[in-house]
GROMACS .gro file of C-alpha atoms in nm:
model
  418
    1MET     CA    1   4.072   4.148   2.327
    2THR     CA    2   3.987   3.864   2.091
    3ALA     CA    3   3.640   3.752   1.995
    4SER     CA    4   3.487   3.930   2.285
    5VAL     CA    5   3.299   4.255   2.306
    6ALA     CA    6   3.451   4.543   2.501
    7ALA     CA    7   3.528   4.467   2.863
    8PHE     CA    8   3.466   4.701   3.151
    9GLY     CA    9   3.707   4.751   3.435
   10LEU     CA   10   3.537   4.620   3.745
   11LEU     CA   11   3.683   4.360   3.895
   12GLY     CA   12   3.851   4.179   4.167
   13SER     CA   13   3.731   3.835   4.255
   14LEU     CA   14   3.377   3.715   4.197
   15VAL     CA   15   3.321   3.383   4.369
   16THR     CA   16   3.038   3.144   4.294
   17ALA     CA   17   2.951   2.821   4.470
   18CYS     CA   18   3.185   2.958   4.732
   19GLY     CA   19   3.454   2.756   4.900
   20SER     CA   20   3.822   2.757   4.973
   21SER     CA   21   4.076   2.581   4.757
   22GLU     CA   22   4.194   2.347   5.028
   23SER     CA   23   4.153   2.046   4.802
   24ALA     CA   24   4.232   2.027   4.432
   25GLY     CA   25   3.990   1.736   4.408
   26THR     CA   26   3.689   1.922   4.546
   27THR     CA   27   3.734   2.291   4.455
   28LEU     CA   28   3.797   2.419   4.103
   29ARG     CA   29   3.938   2.767   4.041
   30LEU     CA   30   3.843   2.931   3.713
   31VAL     CA   31   3.984   3.262   3.588
   32ALA     CA   32   3.796   3.425   3.299
   33PRO     CA   33   3.764   3.763   3.128
   34GLU     CA   34   3.465   3.991   3.164
   35TYR     CA   35   3.273   3.997   2.836
   36GLY     CA   36   3.011   4.251   2.938
   37ASP     CA   37   3.024   4.627   2.902
   38GLY     CA   38   2.848   4.712   3.229
   39PRO     CA   39   2.685   4.553   3.532
   40ALA     CA   40   2.371   4.459   3.340
   41THR     CA   41   2.568   4.250   3.091
   42SER     CA   42   2.838   4.115   3.322
   43SER     CA   43   2.954   3.758   3.268
   44LYS     CA   44   2.902   3.695   3.639
   45ALA     CA   45   2.535   3.606   3.582
   46TYR     CA   46   2.631   3.332   3.334
   47TRP     CA   47   2.899   3.177   3.555
   48ASP     CA   48   2.674   3.197   3.862
   49LYS     CA   49   2.406   2.998   3.683
   50LEU     CA   50   2.645   2.747   3.526
   51THR     CA   51   2.846   2.675   3.838
   52ALA     CA   52   2.531   2.638   4.047
   53ALA     CA   53   2.404   2.377   3.801
   54PHE     CA   54   2.741   2.201   3.798
   55THR     CA   55   2.772   2.179   4.175
   56ALA     CA   56   2.412   2.059   4.205
   57ALA     CA   57   2.499   1.774   3.969
   58HIS     CA   58   2.829   1.705   4.151
   59PRO     CA   59   2.761   1.711   4.527
   60GLY     CA   60   3.061   1.805   4.737
   61LYS     CA   61   3.233   1.994   4.452
   62LYS     CA   62   3.285   2.370   4.448
   63VAL     CA   63   3.379   2.624   4.183
   64GLU     CA   64   3.547   2.960   4.242
   65VAL     CA   65   3.525   3.205   3.952
   66THR     CA   66   3.744   3.515   3.927
   67LEU     CA   67   3.672   3.766   3.651
   68TYR     CA   68   3.918   4.024   3.519
   69PRO     CA   69   3.886   4.285   3.244
   70TRP     CA   70   4.014   4.162   2.908
   71ALA     CA   71   4.303   4.407   2.932
   72ASP     CA   72   4.425   4.234   3.250
   73VAL     CA   73   4.337   3.866   3.228
   74ASP     CA   74   4.642   3.742   3.034
   75ARG     CA   75   4.876   3.928   3.266
   76GLU     CA   76   4.697   3.807   3.580
   77VAL     CA   77   4.705   3.442   3.476
   78THR     CA   78   5.074   3.473   3.388
   79ARG     CA   79   5.139   3.624   3.730
   80MET     CA   80   4.956   3.337   3.902
   81VAL     CA   81   5.158   3.082   3.708
   82GLU     CA   82   5.486   3.255   3.793
   83GLU     CA   83   5.384   3.254   4.162
   84ASP     CA   84   5.311   2.880   4.142
   85ASP     CA   85   4.944   2.950   4.203
   86ALA     CA   86   4.795   2.869   3.862
   87PRO     CA   87   4.415   2.831   3.844
   88ASP     CA   88   4.270   2.496   3.746
   89VAL     CA   89   4.110   2.645   3.434
   90ALA     CA   90   4.169   2.976   3.256
   91LEU     CA   91   3.986   3.142   2.968
   92MET     CA   92   4.196   3.394   2.776
   93GLY     CA   93   4.339   3.493   2.441
   94ALA     CA   94   4.651   3.274   2.418
   95TYR     CA   95   4.758   2.934   2.543
   96SER     CA   96   5.063   2.807   2.355
   97ASP     CA   97   5.331   2.954   2.583
   98PHE     CA   98   5.188   2.754   2.874
   99ALA     CA   99   5.161   2.444   2.655
  100ALA     CA  100   5.525   2.479   2.551
  101GLU     CA  101   5.623   2.484   2.919
  102GLY     CA  102   5.437   2.158   2.981
  103ARG     CA  103   5.189   2.317   3.220
  104LEU     CA  104   4.865   2.221   3.045
  105TYR     CA  105   4.659   1.906   3.018
  106SER     CA  106   4.588   1.793   2.665
  107ALA     CA  107   4.225   1.756   2.566
  108ASP     CA  108   4.250   1.377   2.549
  109GLU     CA  109   4.350   1.375   2.916
  110LEU     CA  110   4.031   1.555   3.015
  111LEU     CA  111   3.742   1.524   2.772
  112THR     CA  112   3.536   1.238   2.643
  113ILE     CA  113   3.622   1.132   2.290
  114ARG     CA  114   3.292   1.276   2.171
  115SER     CA  115   3.360   1.616   2.330
  116GLU     CA  116   3.714   1.634   2.194
  117ALA     CA  117   3.600   1.550   1.841
  118ASN     CA  118   3.320   1.807   1.850
  119PHE     CA  119   3.526   2.125   1.804
  120LEU     CA  120   3.502   2.301   1.467
  121ARG     CA  121   3.800   2.197   1.259
  122PRO     CA  122   3.972   2.535   1.205
  123LEU     CA  123   3.944   2.608   1.577
  124ALA     CA  124   4.076   2.267   1.679
  125ALA     CA  125   4.370   2.310   1.442
  126ALA     CA  126   4.455   2.649   1.592
  127GLY     CA  127   4.427   2.504   1.942
  128SER     CA  128   4.673   2.224   1.870
  129VAL     CA  129   5.050   2.205   1.911
  130ASP     CA  130   5.218   1.915   1.731
  131ASN     CA  131   4.873   1.768   1.660
  132THR     CA  132   4.779   1.766   2.028
  133LEU     CA  133   4.488   1.983   2.142
  134TYR     CA  134   4.575   2.206   2.440
  135GLY     CA  135   4.376   2.522   2.372
  136LEU     CA  136   4.006   2.442   2.387
  137PRO     CA  137   3.817   2.696   2.175
  138PHE     CA  138   3.528   2.847   2.370
  139VAL     CA  139   3.360   3.118   2.163
  140ALA     CA  140   3.469   3.260   1.831
  141SER     CA  141   3.390   3.510   1.560
  142SER     CA  142   3.462   3.552   1.193
  143ARG     CA  143   3.496   3.882   1.009
  144LEU     CA  144   3.291   4.011   0.719
  145LEU     CA  145   3.286   4.345   0.538
  146PHE     CA  146   2.999   4.565   0.658
  147TYR     CA  147   2.859   4.847   0.449
  148ASN     CA  148   2.602   5.112   0.533
  149GLU     CA  149   2.327   5.055   0.277
  150GLU     CA  150   2.176   5.401   0.323
  151LEU     CA  151   2.509   5.571   0.252
  152PHE     CA  152   2.570   5.341  -0.044
  153ASP     CA  153   2.229   5.427  -0.190
  154LYS     CA  154   2.294   5.802  -0.156
  155ALA     CA  155   2.635   5.765  -0.321
  156GLY     CA  156   2.511   5.533  -0.596
  157ALA     CA  157   2.778   5.283  -0.491
  158GLU     CA  158   2.771   4.908  -0.542
  159PRO     CA  159   2.877   4.643  -0.287
  160PRO     CA  160   3.241   4.564  -0.374
  161LYS     CA  161   3.375   4.229  -0.483
  162THR     CA  162   3.733   4.335  -0.560
  163TRP     CA  163   3.979   4.589  -0.425
  164SER     CA  164   3.912   4.810  -0.728
  165ASP     CA  165   3.540   4.795  -0.653
  166LEU     CA  166   3.612   4.892  -0.292
  167LYS     CA  167   3.817   5.192  -0.401
  168GLU     CA  168   3.546   5.300  -0.645
  169ALA     CA  169   3.278   5.275  -0.374
  170ALA     CA  170   3.498   5.468  -0.131
  171GLU     CA  171   3.550   5.747  -0.385
  172ALA     CA  172   3.173   5.775  -0.437
  173LEU     CA  173   3.115   5.786  -0.061
  174LYS     CA  174   3.378   6.057  -0.016
  175LYS     CA  175   3.211   6.274  -0.280
  176LYS     CA  176   2.892   6.257  -0.071
  177GLY     CA  177   3.078   6.376   0.237
  178VAL     CA  178   3.101   6.048   0.426
  179PRO     CA  179   3.374   6.105   0.691
  180TYR     CA  180   3.513   5.752   0.674
  181PRO     CA  181   3.448   5.599   0.331
  182TYR     CA  182   3.647   5.293   0.448
  183ALA     CA  183   3.742   5.277   0.817
  184LEU     CA  184   4.089   5.121   0.848
  185PRO     CA  185   4.159   5.051   1.219
  186LEU     CA  186   4.530   4.979   1.232
  187GLY     CA  187   4.568   5.131   1.578
  188PRO     CA  188   4.716   4.922   1.859
  189GLU     CA  189   4.386   4.785   1.993
  190GLU     CA  190   4.344   4.517   1.726
  191ALA     CA  191   4.554   4.608   1.423
  192HIS     CA  192   4.660   4.246   1.378
  193ALA     CA  193   4.301   4.152   1.288
  194GLU     CA  194   4.252   4.420   1.021
  195ALA     CA  195   4.596   4.342   0.880
  196LEU     CA  196   4.522   3.969   0.855
  197ILE     CA  197   4.191   4.032   0.677
  198TRP     CA  198   4.368   4.233   0.406
  199GLU     CA  199   4.659   3.989   0.379
  200LEU     CA  200   4.426   3.693   0.328
  201SER     CA  201   4.237   3.878   0.055
  202ASN     CA  202   4.558   3.886  -0.148
  203GLY     CA  203   4.658   3.526  -0.082
  204GLY     CA  204   4.896   3.619   0.200
  205GLY     CA  205   4.889   3.584   0.576
  206TYR     CA  206   5.112   3.571   0.881
  207THR     CA  207   5.253   3.221   0.828
  208ASP     CA  208   5.312   2.964   0.556
  209ILE     CA  209   5.181   2.606   0.551
  210ASN     CA  210   5.470   2.502   0.776
  211GLY     CA  211   5.383   2.761   1.038
  212GLN     CA  212   5.682   2.984   0.961
  213TYR     CA  213   5.623   3.359   0.979
  214THR     CA  214   5.584   3.528   0.639
  215ILE     CA  215   5.506   3.877   0.760
  216ALA     CA  216   5.727   4.049   0.499
  217SER     CA  217   5.627   3.829   0.206
  218GLU     CA  218   5.589   3.982  -0.138
  219GLN     CA  219   5.212   3.931  -0.121
  220ASN     CA  220   5.184   4.115   0.210
  221THR     CA  221   5.412   4.392   0.085
  222GLN     CA  222   5.190   4.435  -0.221
  223THR     CA  223   4.883   4.445   0.003
  224PHE     CA  224   5.001   4.730   0.223
  225ARG     CA  225   5.143   4.921  -0.070
  226TRP     CA  226   4.802   4.903  -0.242
  227ILE     CA  227   4.623   5.018   0.074
  228LYS     CA  228   4.861   5.310   0.113
  229GLU     CA  229   4.850   5.426  -0.249
  230ASN     CA  230   4.481   5.364  -0.321
  231LEU     CA  231   4.303   5.433   0.008
  232VAL     CA  232   4.520   5.626   0.254
  233VAL     CA  233   4.694   5.878   0.027
  234PRO     CA  234   4.369   5.971  -0.157
  235GLY     CA  235   4.203   6.035   0.182
  236LEU     CA  236   3.952   5.750   0.164
  237THR     CA  237   4.017   5.619   0.515
  238GLY     CA  238   3.891   5.919   0.711
  239PRO     CA  239   4.030   6.200   0.925
  240VAL     CA  240   4.219   5.982   1.175
  241PRO     CA  241   4.542   5.821   1.050
  242PRO     CA  242   4.496   5.441   1.038
  243ALA     CA  243   4.783   5.387   1.284
  244ARG     CA  244   4.586   5.587   1.542
  245LEU     CA  245   4.238   5.455   1.465
  246ASN     CA  246   4.138   5.181   1.708
  247ARG     CA  247   3.872   4.923   1.636
  248GLN     CA  248   3.625   5.046   1.898
  249ASP     CA  249   3.652   5.402   1.769
  250ALA     CA  250   3.585   5.274   1.415
  251PHE     CA  251   3.286   5.074   1.540
  252ASP     CA  252   3.148   5.376   1.725
  253ALA     CA  253   3.181   5.586   1.411
  254PHE     CA  254   3.001   5.317   1.212
  255LEU     CA  255   2.712   5.316   1.461
  256ARG     CA  256   2.693   5.697   1.427
  257GLY     CA  257   2.652   5.661   1.052
  258ASP     CA  258   2.992   5.812   0.973
  259VAL     CA  259   3.146   5.504   0.809
  260GLY     CA  260   3.067   5.361   0.468
  261MET     CA  261   3.256   5.032   0.501
  262LEU     CA  262   3.453   4.843   0.764
  263ASN     CA  263   3.526   4.489   0.876
  264GLY     CA  264   3.315   4.367   1.166
  265TYR     CA  265   3.187   4.071   1.361
  266PRO     CA  266   2.844   3.951   1.481
  267SER     CA  267   2.798   4.170   1.788
  268LEU     CA  268   2.853   4.488   1.583
  269LEU     CA  269   2.592   4.379   1.331
  270HIS     CA  270   2.349   4.314   1.617
  271GLU     CA  271   2.411   4.663   1.760
  272ALA     CA  272   2.373   4.832   1.422
  273ARG     CA  273   2.047   4.662   1.338
  274ALA     CA  274   1.915   4.726   1.690
  275LYS     CA  275   1.963   5.097   1.608
  276GLY     CA  276   1.761   5.054   1.291
  277MET     CA  277   2.057   5.081   1.055
  278ARG     CA  278   2.042   4.907   0.719
  279VAL     CA  279   2.366   4.712   0.700
  280GLY     CA  280   2.485   4.480   0.427
  281THR     CA  281   2.752   4.216   0.479
  282LEU     CA  282   2.975   4.030   0.237
  283SER     CA  283   3.307   3.853   0.218
  284MET     CA  284   3.613   4.074   0.211
  285PRO     CA  285   3.676   4.192  -0.146
  286VAL     CA  286   3.975   4.027  -0.309
  287SER     CA  287   4.279   4.163  -0.484
  288ASP     CA  288   4.236   4.220  -0.857
  289THR     CA  289   4.551   4.014  -0.912
  290LEU     CA  290   4.435   3.713  -0.710
  291GLU     CA  291   4.407   3.396  -0.912
  292ASP     CA  292   4.064   3.372  -1.077
  293GLY     CA  293   3.823   3.153  -0.885
  294LYS     CA  294   4.034   3.149  -0.569
  295THR     CA  295   3.832   3.227  -0.257
  296PRO     CA  296   4.047   3.334   0.037
  297PRO     CA  297   3.940   3.229   0.386
  298ALA     CA  298   3.780   3.475   0.621
  299ALA     CA  299   3.972   3.580   0.929
  300GLY     CA  300   3.863   3.402   1.245
  301VAL     CA  301   3.925   3.471   1.612
  302ALA     CA  302   3.870   3.249   1.916
  303ASP     CA  303   3.904   3.262   2.292
  304TRP     CA  304   4.071   2.967   2.460
  305MET     CA  305   4.002   2.748   2.762
  306MET     CA  306   4.308   2.578   2.910
  307ALA     CA  307   4.350   2.346   3.205
  308PHE     CA  308   4.658   2.365   3.427
  309LYS     CA  309   4.811   2.052   3.571
  310ARG     CA  310   4.781   2.026   3.950
  311ASP     CA  311   4.807   1.724   4.170
  312GLY     CA  312   4.465   1.568   4.212
  313ASN     CA  313   4.263   1.807   3.993
  314ARG     CA  314   4.240   1.616   3.667
  315GLU     CA  315   3.909   1.437   3.728
  316LEU     CA  316   3.730   1.749   3.855
  317VAL     CA  317   3.863   1.962   3.570
  318GLY     CA  318   3.755   1.706   3.311
  319SER     CA  319   3.403   1.684   3.457
  320PHE     CA  320   3.373   2.063   3.462
  321LEU     CA  321   3.489   2.112   3.105
  322ASP     CA  322   3.260   1.839   2.973
  323PHE     CA  323   2.978   2.029   3.145
  324VAL     CA  324   3.085   2.368   3.007
  325TYR     CA  325   3.091   2.232   2.652
  326GLN     CA  326   2.740   2.090   2.660
  327ASP     CA  327   2.547   2.253   2.376
  328LYS     CA  328   2.300   2.439   2.596
  329ASN     CA  329   2.572   2.590   2.814
  330LEU     CA  330   2.803   2.691   2.531
  331SER     CA  331   2.518   2.826   2.319
  332GLU     CA  332   2.382   3.034   2.605
  333PHE     CA  333   2.714   3.214   2.646
  334ALA     CA  334   2.763   3.264   2.272
  335GLY     CA  335   2.411   3.396   2.232
  336ARG     CA  336   2.445   3.630   2.529
  337TYR     CA  337   2.734   3.814   2.359
  338HIS     CA  338   2.639   3.755   1.993
  339LEU     CA  339   2.944   3.538   1.931
  340LEU     CA  340   2.977   3.197   1.769
  341PRO     CA  341   2.991   2.863   1.953
  342SER     CA  342   3.303   2.657   1.899
  343THR     CA  343   3.156   2.309   1.856
  344VAL     CA  344   2.993   2.136   1.561
  345THR     CA  345   2.674   2.044   1.744
  346ALA     CA  346   2.624   2.384   1.906
  347ALA     CA  347   2.689   2.557   1.573
  348GLU     CA  348   2.437   2.331   1.399
  349ALA     CA  349   2.183   2.404   1.669
  350ALA     CA  350   2.242   2.778   1.628
  351GLN     CA  351   2.185   2.754   1.253
  352GLY     CA  352   1.883   2.527   1.288
  353ALA     CA  353   1.709   2.739   1.550
  354GLN     CA  354   1.720   3.050   1.328
  355ALA     CA  355   1.681   3.258   1.643
  356ASP     CA  356   1.938   3.500   1.502
  357PRO     CA  357   1.944   3.484   1.121
  358ASP     CA  358   2.255   3.704   1.116
  359THR     CA  359   2.454   3.428   1.283
  360GLU     CA  360   2.446   3.186   0.992
  361GLN     CA  361   2.667   3.387   0.755
  362PHE     CA  362   2.934   3.423   1.022
  363LEU     CA  363   2.918   3.052   1.107
  364ASP     CA  364   2.955   2.967   0.739
  365ALA     CA  365   3.265   3.186   0.721
  366LEU     CA  366   3.405   3.034   1.042
  367HIS     CA  367   3.397   2.681   0.902
  368SER     CA  368   3.683   2.767   0.665
  369ALA     CA  369   3.835   3.062   0.849
  370GLN     CA  370   4.204   3.117   0.909
  371LEU     CA  371   4.297   3.209   1.266
  372TYR     CA  372   4.601   3.377   1.412
  373PRO     CA  373   4.897   3.141   1.464
  374VAL     CA  374   4.809   3.109   1.833
  375ASN     CA  375   4.974   2.766   1.849
  376GLU     CA  376   5.311   2.938   1.800
  377PRO     CA  377   5.453   3.016   2.149
  378SER     CA  378   5.599   3.345   2.026
  379TRP     CA  379   5.264   3.467   1.892
  380LEU     CA  380   5.170   3.675   2.194
  381GLN     CA  381   5.491   3.877   2.161
  382VAL     CA  382   5.471   3.891   1.781
  383SER     CA  383   5.108   4.002   1.783
  384ASN     CA  384   5.196   4.286   2.018
  385THR     CA  385   5.471   4.394   1.778
  386ILE     CA  386   5.225   4.387   1.489
  387LYS     CA  387   4.965   4.586   1.680
  388ARG     CA  388   5.216   4.858   1.765
  389ASN     CA  389   5.377   4.887   1.423
  390ILE     CA  390   5.168   4.761   1.131
  391GLY     CA  391   4.983   5.092   1.096
  392LYS     CA  392   5.312   5.257   1.002
  393ALA     CA  393   5.316   5.050   0.680
  394VAL     CA  394   5.039   5.260   0.525
  395ALA     CA  395   5.158   5.604   0.636
  396PRO     CA  396   5.193   5.834   0.331
  397SER     CA  397   5.569   5.879   0.385
  398ALA     CA  398   5.641   5.512   0.467
  399ASP     CA  399   5.792   5.230   0.268
  400PRO     CA  400   5.565   4.932   0.344
  401LYS     CA  401   5.840   4.680   0.273
  402THR     CA  402   6.075   4.840   0.527
  403VAL     CA  403   5.807   4.841   0.797
  404LEU     CA  404   5.712   4.478   0.733
  405GLU     CA  405   6.074   4.365   0.730
  406ASP     CA  406   6.132   4.533   1.065
  407ILE     CA  407   5.831   4.350   1.214
  408ALA     CA  408   5.950   4.024   1.058
  409GLN     CA  409   6.293   4.068   1.214
  410GLN     CA  410   6.136   4.113   1.557
  411ALA     CA  411   5.926   3.802   1.496
  412ARG     CA  412   6.240   3.601   1.418
  413GLU     CA  413   6.401   3.724   1.739
  414ALA     CA  414   6.090   3.629   1.940
  415THR     CA  415   6.095   3.282   1.786
  416ARG     CA  416   6.461   3.233   1.878
  417GLN     CA  417   6.380   3.318   2.240
  418GLU     CA  418   6.138   3.026   2.276
   0.00000   0.00000   0.00000
């Protein structure tokens, strides 16, 4: 799962504007993940409305939409491709392996110049391979540090700006009996996100400026050693070992009032404030050794549209994607799930409307965010390795450098297999 909220496991095929796929020029097949967490919030309602409007504006055209749970969508699209039955358009968490195989249209083959130029710059960069845009960012999120203001007030803690401040606040929260002074979800659900947030706050990250993996860099090693020695060993990360704490469990604990601090995204803030919680947000605190005045980027996440090459489908696919990326259509989806739109004009509209004042701080962070190296074809395999293993780096008995070097070795092997 990427920028989305938790998916629920419905689904077979949900078809809108029904029709068979007898003609690539008249029927478009879209595969997408389910963003809702139950029937009332299912994505089906959005796609029903959008495809009905599209087909009304394009007589004789049809759209078939199939929704899968987030846990299944990548695998299902891969299966379709392997069976030579790729959809026309897919929305999922990775695209670069299909781009490397030459299966995808580039954006300039599909979109108007205006539409192609409208994507937010960090997202367009992450969606590009060799300066060619293949992964079209759909919705996104950035990450900020959340803190429970009521717990902070009771503990007499101050919002942290540095790692030392964060440790001091966590110690004060622990003394007041807060179960998770700082929730550190390095379990396999989304450990690669939490790890990236911490790496960036010390000037590190997954790759260098040339796109080469730097997982076991000295900066990253220092980061995980600090986390282990200053948060995990003193018991400031709660009763569940970080390697077993998944993001959703951490979010649930936060909504129960059991967490002092954790990294989150817009939909969590919306849920917390809907419950009446007083929640503060700020940029991730930085390492005390980071160069003075240097502001690391926030971590960003996006979900990707991609268009598969099929004889005769290019014109229909281009028309559909231009329609999807109209501000009103993109903004409606982003607003429905409290995520961020991926285009300049839709983002400006979201900020100008002030319908959700919480959105602006996340949009500001997204403008300069650093995303996963999704344009690296090996990333899907590497990210899975990180998710399964990075939590071991902060175990009390572990040597962080050894754990990171093992992950880095597996990343090198994945890269050689491309």
